[in-house]
Tab-separated table of C-alpha atoms in Angstrom:
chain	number	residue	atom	x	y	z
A	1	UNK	CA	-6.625	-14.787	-29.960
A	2	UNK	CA	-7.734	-18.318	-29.831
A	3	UNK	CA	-5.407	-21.123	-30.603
A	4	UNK	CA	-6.327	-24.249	-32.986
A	5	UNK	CA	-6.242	-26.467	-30.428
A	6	UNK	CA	-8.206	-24.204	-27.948
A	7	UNK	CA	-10.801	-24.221	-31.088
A	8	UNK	CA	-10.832	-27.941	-31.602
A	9	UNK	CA	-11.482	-28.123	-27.887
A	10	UNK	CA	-14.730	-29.884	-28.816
A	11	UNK	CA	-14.126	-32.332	-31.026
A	12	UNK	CA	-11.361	-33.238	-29.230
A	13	UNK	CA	-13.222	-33.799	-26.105
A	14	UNK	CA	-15.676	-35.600	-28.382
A	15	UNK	CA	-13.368	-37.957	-29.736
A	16	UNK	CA	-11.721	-39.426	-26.348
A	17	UNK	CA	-15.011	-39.415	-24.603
A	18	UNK	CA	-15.900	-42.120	-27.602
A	19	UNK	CA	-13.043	-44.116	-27.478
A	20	UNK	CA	-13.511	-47.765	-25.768
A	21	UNK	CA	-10.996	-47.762	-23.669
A	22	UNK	CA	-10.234	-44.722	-20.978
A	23	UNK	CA	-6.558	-45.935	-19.910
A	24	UNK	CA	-4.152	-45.036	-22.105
A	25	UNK	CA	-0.745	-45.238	-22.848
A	26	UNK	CA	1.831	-42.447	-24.698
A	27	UNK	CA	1.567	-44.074	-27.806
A	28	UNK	CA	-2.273	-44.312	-27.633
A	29	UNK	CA	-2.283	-40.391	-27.449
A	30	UNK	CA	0.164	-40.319	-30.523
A	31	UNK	CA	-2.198	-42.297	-32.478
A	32	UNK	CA	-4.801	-40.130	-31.988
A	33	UNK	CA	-3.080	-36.620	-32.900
A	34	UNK	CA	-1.795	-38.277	-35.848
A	35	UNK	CA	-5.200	-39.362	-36.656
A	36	UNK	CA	-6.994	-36.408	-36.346
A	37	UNK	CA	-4.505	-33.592	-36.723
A	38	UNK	CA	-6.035	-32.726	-40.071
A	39	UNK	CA	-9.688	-32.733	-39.048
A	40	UNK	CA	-8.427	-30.902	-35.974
A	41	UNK	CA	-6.481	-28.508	-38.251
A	42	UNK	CA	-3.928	-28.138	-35.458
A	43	UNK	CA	-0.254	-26.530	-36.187
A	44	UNK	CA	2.112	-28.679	-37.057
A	45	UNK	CA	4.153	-27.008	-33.974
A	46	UNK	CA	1.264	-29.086	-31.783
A	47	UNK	CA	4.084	-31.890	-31.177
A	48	UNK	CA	2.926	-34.712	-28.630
A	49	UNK	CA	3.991	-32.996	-25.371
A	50	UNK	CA	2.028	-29.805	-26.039
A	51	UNK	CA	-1.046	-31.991	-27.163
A	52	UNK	CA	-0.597	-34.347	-23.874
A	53	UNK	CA	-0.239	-31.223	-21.822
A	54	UNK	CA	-3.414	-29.693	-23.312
A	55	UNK	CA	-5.434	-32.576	-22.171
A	56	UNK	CA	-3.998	-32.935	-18.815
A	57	UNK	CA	-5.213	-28.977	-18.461
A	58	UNK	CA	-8.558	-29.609	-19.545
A	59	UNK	CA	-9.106	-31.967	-16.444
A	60	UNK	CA	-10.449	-35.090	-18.301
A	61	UNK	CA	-6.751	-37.056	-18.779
A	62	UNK	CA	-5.322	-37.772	-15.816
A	63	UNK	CA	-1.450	-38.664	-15.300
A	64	UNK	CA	-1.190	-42.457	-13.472
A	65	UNK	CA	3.016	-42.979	-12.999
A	66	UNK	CA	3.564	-46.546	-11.392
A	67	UNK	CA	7.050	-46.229	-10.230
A	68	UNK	CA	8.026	-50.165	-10.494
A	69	UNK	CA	12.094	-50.847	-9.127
A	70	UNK	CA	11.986	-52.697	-12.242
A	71	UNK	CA	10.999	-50.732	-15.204
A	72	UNK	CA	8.452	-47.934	-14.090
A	73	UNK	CA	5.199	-47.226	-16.276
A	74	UNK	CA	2.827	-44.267	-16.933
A	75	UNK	CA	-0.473	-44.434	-17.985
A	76	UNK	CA	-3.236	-41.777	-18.622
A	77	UNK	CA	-6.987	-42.074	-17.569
A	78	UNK	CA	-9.424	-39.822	-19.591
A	79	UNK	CA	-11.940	-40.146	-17.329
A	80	UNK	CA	-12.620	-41.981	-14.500
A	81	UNK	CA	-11.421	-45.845	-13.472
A	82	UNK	CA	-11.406	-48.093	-11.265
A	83	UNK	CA	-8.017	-48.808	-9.288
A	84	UNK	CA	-8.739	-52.576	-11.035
A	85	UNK	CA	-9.231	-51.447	-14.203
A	86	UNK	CA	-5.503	-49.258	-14.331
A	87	UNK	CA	-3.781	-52.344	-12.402
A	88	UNK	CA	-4.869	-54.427	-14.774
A	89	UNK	CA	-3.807	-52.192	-17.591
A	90	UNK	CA	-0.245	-51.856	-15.577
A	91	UNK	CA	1.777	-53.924	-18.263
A	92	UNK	CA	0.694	-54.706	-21.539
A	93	UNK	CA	-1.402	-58.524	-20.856
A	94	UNK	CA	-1.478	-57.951	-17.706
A	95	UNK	CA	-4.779	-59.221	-15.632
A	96	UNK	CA	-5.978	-58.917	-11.614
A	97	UNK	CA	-5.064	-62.101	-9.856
A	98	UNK	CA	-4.836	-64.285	-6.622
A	99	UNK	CA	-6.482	-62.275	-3.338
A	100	UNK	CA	-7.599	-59.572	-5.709
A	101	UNK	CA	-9.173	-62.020	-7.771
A	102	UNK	CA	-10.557	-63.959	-5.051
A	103	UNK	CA	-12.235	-60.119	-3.634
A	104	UNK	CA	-13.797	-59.777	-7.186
A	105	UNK	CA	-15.067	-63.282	-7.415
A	106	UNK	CA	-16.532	-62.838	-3.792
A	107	UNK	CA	-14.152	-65.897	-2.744
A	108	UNK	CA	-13.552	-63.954	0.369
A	109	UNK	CA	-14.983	-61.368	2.893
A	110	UNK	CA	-11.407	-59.836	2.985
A	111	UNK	CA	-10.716	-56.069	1.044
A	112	UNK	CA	-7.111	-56.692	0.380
A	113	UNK	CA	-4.947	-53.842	0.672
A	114	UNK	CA	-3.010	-54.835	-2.105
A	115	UNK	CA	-3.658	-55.423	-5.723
A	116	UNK	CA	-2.527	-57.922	-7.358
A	117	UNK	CA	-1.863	-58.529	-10.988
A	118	UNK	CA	0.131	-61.242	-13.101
A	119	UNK	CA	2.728	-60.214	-16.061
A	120	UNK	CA	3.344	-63.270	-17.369
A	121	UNK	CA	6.718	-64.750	-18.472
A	122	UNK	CA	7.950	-65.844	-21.693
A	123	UNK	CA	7.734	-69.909	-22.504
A	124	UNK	CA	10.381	-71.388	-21.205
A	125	UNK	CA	11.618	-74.736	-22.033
A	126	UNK	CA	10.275	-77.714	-20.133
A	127	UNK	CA	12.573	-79.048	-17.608
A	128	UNK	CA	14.617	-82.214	-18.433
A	129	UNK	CA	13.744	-84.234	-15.482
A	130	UNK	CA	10.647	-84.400	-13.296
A	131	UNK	CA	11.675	-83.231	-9.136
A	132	UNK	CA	13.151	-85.876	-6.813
A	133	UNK	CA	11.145	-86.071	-3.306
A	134	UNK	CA	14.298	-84.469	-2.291
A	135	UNK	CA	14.299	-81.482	-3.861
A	136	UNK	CA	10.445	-81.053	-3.166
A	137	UNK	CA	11.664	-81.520	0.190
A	138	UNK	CA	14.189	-78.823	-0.011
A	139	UNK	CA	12.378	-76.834	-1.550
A	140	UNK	CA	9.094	-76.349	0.541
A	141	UNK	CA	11.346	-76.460	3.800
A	142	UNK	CA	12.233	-72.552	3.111
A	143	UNK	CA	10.008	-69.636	2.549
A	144	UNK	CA	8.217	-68.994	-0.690
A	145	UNK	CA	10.223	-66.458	-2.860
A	146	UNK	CA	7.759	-63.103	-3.178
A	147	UNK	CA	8.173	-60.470	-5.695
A	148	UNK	CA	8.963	-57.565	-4.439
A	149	UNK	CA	8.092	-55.705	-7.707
A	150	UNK	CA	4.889	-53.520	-5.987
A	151	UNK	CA	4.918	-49.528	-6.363
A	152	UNK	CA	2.097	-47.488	-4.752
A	153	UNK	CA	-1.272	-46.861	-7.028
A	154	UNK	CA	-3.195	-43.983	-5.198
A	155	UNK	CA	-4.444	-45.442	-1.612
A	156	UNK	CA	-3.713	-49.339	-2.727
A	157	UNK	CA	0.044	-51.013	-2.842
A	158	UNK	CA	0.490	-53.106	-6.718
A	159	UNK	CA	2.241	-56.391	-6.665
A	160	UNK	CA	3.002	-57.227	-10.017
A	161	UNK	CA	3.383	-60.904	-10.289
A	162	UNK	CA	5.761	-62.390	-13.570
A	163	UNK	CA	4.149	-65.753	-13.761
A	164	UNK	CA	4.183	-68.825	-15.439
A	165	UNK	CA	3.591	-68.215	-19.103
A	166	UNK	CA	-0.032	-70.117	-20.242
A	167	UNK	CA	-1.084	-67.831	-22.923
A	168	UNK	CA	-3.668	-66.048	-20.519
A	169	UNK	CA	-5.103	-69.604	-20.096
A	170	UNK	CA	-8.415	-68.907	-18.057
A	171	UNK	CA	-8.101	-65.382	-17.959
A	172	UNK	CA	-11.592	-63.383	-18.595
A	173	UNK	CA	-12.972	-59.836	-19.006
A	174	UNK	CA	-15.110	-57.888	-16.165
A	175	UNK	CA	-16.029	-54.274	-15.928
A	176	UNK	CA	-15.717	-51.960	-13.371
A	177	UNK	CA	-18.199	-49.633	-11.796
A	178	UNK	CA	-17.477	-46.818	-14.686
A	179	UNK	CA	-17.935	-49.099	-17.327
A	180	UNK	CA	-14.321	-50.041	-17.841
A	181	UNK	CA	-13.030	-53.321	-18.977
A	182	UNK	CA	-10.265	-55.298	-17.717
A	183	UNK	CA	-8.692	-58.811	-17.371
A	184	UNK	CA	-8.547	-61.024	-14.281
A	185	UNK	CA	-8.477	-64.796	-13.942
A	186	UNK	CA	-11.872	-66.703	-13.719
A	187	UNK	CA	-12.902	-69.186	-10.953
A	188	UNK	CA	-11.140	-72.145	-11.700
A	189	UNK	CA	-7.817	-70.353	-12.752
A	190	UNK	CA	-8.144	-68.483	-9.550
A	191	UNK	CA	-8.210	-71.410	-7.424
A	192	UNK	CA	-5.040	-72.941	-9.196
A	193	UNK	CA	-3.039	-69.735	-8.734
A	194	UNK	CA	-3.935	-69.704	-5.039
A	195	UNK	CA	-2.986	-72.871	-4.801
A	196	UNK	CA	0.363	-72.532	-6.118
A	197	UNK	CA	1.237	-69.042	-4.240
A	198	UNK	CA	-0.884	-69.359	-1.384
A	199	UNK	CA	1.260	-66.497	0.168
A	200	UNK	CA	-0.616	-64.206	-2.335
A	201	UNK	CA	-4.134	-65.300	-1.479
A	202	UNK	CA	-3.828	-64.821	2.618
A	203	UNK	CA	-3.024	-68.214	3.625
A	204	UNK	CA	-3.862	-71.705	3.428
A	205	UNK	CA	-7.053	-70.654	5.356
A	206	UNK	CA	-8.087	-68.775	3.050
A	207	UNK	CA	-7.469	-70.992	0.265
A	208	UNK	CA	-9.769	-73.800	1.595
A	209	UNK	CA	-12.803	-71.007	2.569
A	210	UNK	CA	-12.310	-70.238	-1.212
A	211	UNK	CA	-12.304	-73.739	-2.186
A	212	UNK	CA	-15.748	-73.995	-0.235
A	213	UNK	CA	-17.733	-70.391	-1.826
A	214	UNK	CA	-16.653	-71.398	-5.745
A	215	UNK	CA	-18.774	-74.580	-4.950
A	216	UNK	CA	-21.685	-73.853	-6.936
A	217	UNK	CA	-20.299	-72.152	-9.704
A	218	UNK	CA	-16.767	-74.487	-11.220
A	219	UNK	CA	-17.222	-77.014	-13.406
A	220	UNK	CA	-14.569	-79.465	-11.791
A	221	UNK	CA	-13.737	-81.084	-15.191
A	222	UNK	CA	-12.941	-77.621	-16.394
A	223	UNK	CA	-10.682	-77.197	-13.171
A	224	UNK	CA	-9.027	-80.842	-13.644
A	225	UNK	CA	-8.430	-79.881	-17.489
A	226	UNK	CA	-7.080	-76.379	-17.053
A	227	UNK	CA	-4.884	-78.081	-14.021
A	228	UNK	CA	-3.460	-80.400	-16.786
A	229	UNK	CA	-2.888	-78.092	-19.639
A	230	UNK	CA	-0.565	-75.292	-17.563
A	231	UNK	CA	2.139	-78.571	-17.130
A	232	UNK	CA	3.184	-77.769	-13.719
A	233	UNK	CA	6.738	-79.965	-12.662
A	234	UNK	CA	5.234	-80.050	-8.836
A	235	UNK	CA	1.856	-82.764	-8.493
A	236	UNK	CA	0.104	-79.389	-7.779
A	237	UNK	CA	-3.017	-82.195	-8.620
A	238	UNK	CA	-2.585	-83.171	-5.201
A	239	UNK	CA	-2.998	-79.904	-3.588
A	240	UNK	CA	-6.170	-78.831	-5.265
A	241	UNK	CA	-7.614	-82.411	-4.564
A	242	UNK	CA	-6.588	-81.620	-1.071
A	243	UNK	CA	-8.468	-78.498	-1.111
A	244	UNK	CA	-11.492	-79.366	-2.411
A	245	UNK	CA	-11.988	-82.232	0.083
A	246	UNK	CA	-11.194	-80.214	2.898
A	247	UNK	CA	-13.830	-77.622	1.862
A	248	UNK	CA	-16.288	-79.920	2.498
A	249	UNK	CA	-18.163	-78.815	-0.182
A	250	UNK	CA	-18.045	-81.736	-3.149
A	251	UNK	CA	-18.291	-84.658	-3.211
A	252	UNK	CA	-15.801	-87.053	-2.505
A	253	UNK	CA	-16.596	-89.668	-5.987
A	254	UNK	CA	-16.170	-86.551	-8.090
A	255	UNK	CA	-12.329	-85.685	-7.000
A	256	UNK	CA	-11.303	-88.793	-9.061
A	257	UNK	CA	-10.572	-86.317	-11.870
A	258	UNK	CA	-7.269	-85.361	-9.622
A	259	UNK	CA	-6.272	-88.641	-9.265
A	260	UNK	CA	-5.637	-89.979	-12.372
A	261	UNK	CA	-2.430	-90.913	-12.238
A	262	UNK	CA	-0.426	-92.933	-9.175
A	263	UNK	CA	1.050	-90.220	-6.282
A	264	UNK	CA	4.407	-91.031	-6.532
A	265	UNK	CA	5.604	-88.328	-4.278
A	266	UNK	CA	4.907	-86.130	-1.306
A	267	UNK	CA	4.051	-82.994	-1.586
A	268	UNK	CA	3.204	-79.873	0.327
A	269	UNK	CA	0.113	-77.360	0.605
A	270	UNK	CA	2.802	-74.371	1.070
A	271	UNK	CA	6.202	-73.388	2.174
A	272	UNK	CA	8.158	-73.274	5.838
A	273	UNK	CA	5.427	-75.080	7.865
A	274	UNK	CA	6.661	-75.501	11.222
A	275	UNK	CA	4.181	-77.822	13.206
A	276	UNK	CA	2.621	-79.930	9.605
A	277	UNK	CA	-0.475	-82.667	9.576
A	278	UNK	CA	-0.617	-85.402	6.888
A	279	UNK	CA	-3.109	-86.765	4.333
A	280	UNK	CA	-2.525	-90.156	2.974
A	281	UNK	CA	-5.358	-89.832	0.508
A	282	UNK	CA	-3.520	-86.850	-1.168
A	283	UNK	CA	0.226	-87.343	0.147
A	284	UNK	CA	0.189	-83.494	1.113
A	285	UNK	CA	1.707	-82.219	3.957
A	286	UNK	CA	-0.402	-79.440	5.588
A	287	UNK	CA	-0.219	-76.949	8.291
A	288	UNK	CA	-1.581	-78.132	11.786
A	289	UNK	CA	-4.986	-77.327	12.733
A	290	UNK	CA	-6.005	-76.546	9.137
């Protein structure tokens, strides 16, 4: 005899295949049986397991469990998606960023084996006192703390990142080859988070070749703007002036807009240089040879 779920098998089917988004979460699933349980005319013993496990058997949901040291997730794909569009999707907010960003923004000829995407903190409160040059000092003269929050997703290692909290400030919407939407960090946010992690973009070499290919296609007053607004404590100003000189790709009159205000301190393009050049102009340190 035919169940009530084996004869709503169609308008089941019809109903996820029309929903917008095709990554899913638990709770997503129990919206969707509450919704529709009359229309479905399913038995009331048809509890949220048995529902879940019917659609995993039909072959169109898919299981995705991202086993995170810190507070593993599992998500379901009706469907198919891109390995982009379930990082993104990884923790609620969450969007692609640095070297993934800078593959998807064609920023770089590397494929990045990893994907990475930002969860960002919550606001925290500003810090009472701007850094000493000693404490920038200090703090560049060691190795740049990494998360080591990554879990495997199919063939590709996920680093989630729990960054600075800015509201999803530049953050923007792209869809993958299946028609999936999800959220990664425009151009000019891109180059600000490479900037600051550098060690999650593949180097300072990398940096400045993606400096050079978002030429054509930043507004530099956005850049300076959005550079201002996310309140940094480190003159990260200097660093991205740094960068887009040594691109060689604007032009010097226009990278004014990161020097409005007096360079009162050195600073550093990253962390644990050993053999380090100087610029004047921009009172960086940089790696030697750069």
């Amino acid at each position: 005899m035919a169940t009530r779920l084996s004869i709503a098998k169609p308008d089941i089917l019809r109903a996820f295949d029309q929903l917008p988004r095709r990554i899913l979460r638990q709770r997503d699933i129990a919206r969707m049986l509450t919704a529709n349980r009359g229309f479905w005319r399913l038995a009331l013993k048809t509890n949220l397991t048995k529902f879940t496990e019917f659609l995993l058997d039909t072959g169109k949901l898919k299981e995705v469990r991202l086993k995170f040291p810190y507070r593993p997730e599992t998500l379901f794909v009706w469907g198919q998606a891109s390995l982009f569009a379930i990082a993104s999707a990884a923790k609620p907010n969450a969007y692609l960023c640095h070297y993934t960003a800078m593959h998807l923004h064609e920023l770089t000829d590397q494929v990045p084996e990893t994907i990475y995407a930002n969860f960002e903190q919550r606001p925290l409160p500003a810090p009472k006192s701007p850094p000493t040059q000693e404490a920038i000092d200090r703090a560049f003269k060691n190795q740049q703390r990494m998360t080591n929050n990554v879990c495997q997703l199919e063939t590709r290692r996920l680093c989630m990142i729990n960054g600075k909290h800015t509201g999803r400030l530049g953050v923007v919407d792209m869809n993958d080859e299946f028609g999936q939407q999800y959220s990664i960090t425009g151009l000019e946010r891109t180059l600000i988070d490479i900037t600051v992690r550098p060690a999650y973009a593949g180097g300072v070499a990398e940096v400045v070749e993606a400096f050079r290919r978002a030429s054509s296609r930043i507004s530099l007053n956005k850049l300076a703007a959005m550079l201002k607004k996310m309140e940094f404590i480190y003159p990260y100003e200097q660093a991205v002036g740094f960068y887009l000189e040594r691109s060689g790709a604007y032009e010097v009159s226009r990278l004014d807009l990161f020097r409005t205000r007096p360079f009162e301190l050195d600073f550093y393009l990253t962390y644990a240089m050993k053999r380090t050049e100087y610029s004047p102009r921009w009172r960086v340190h940089f790696p030697a040879g750069l």
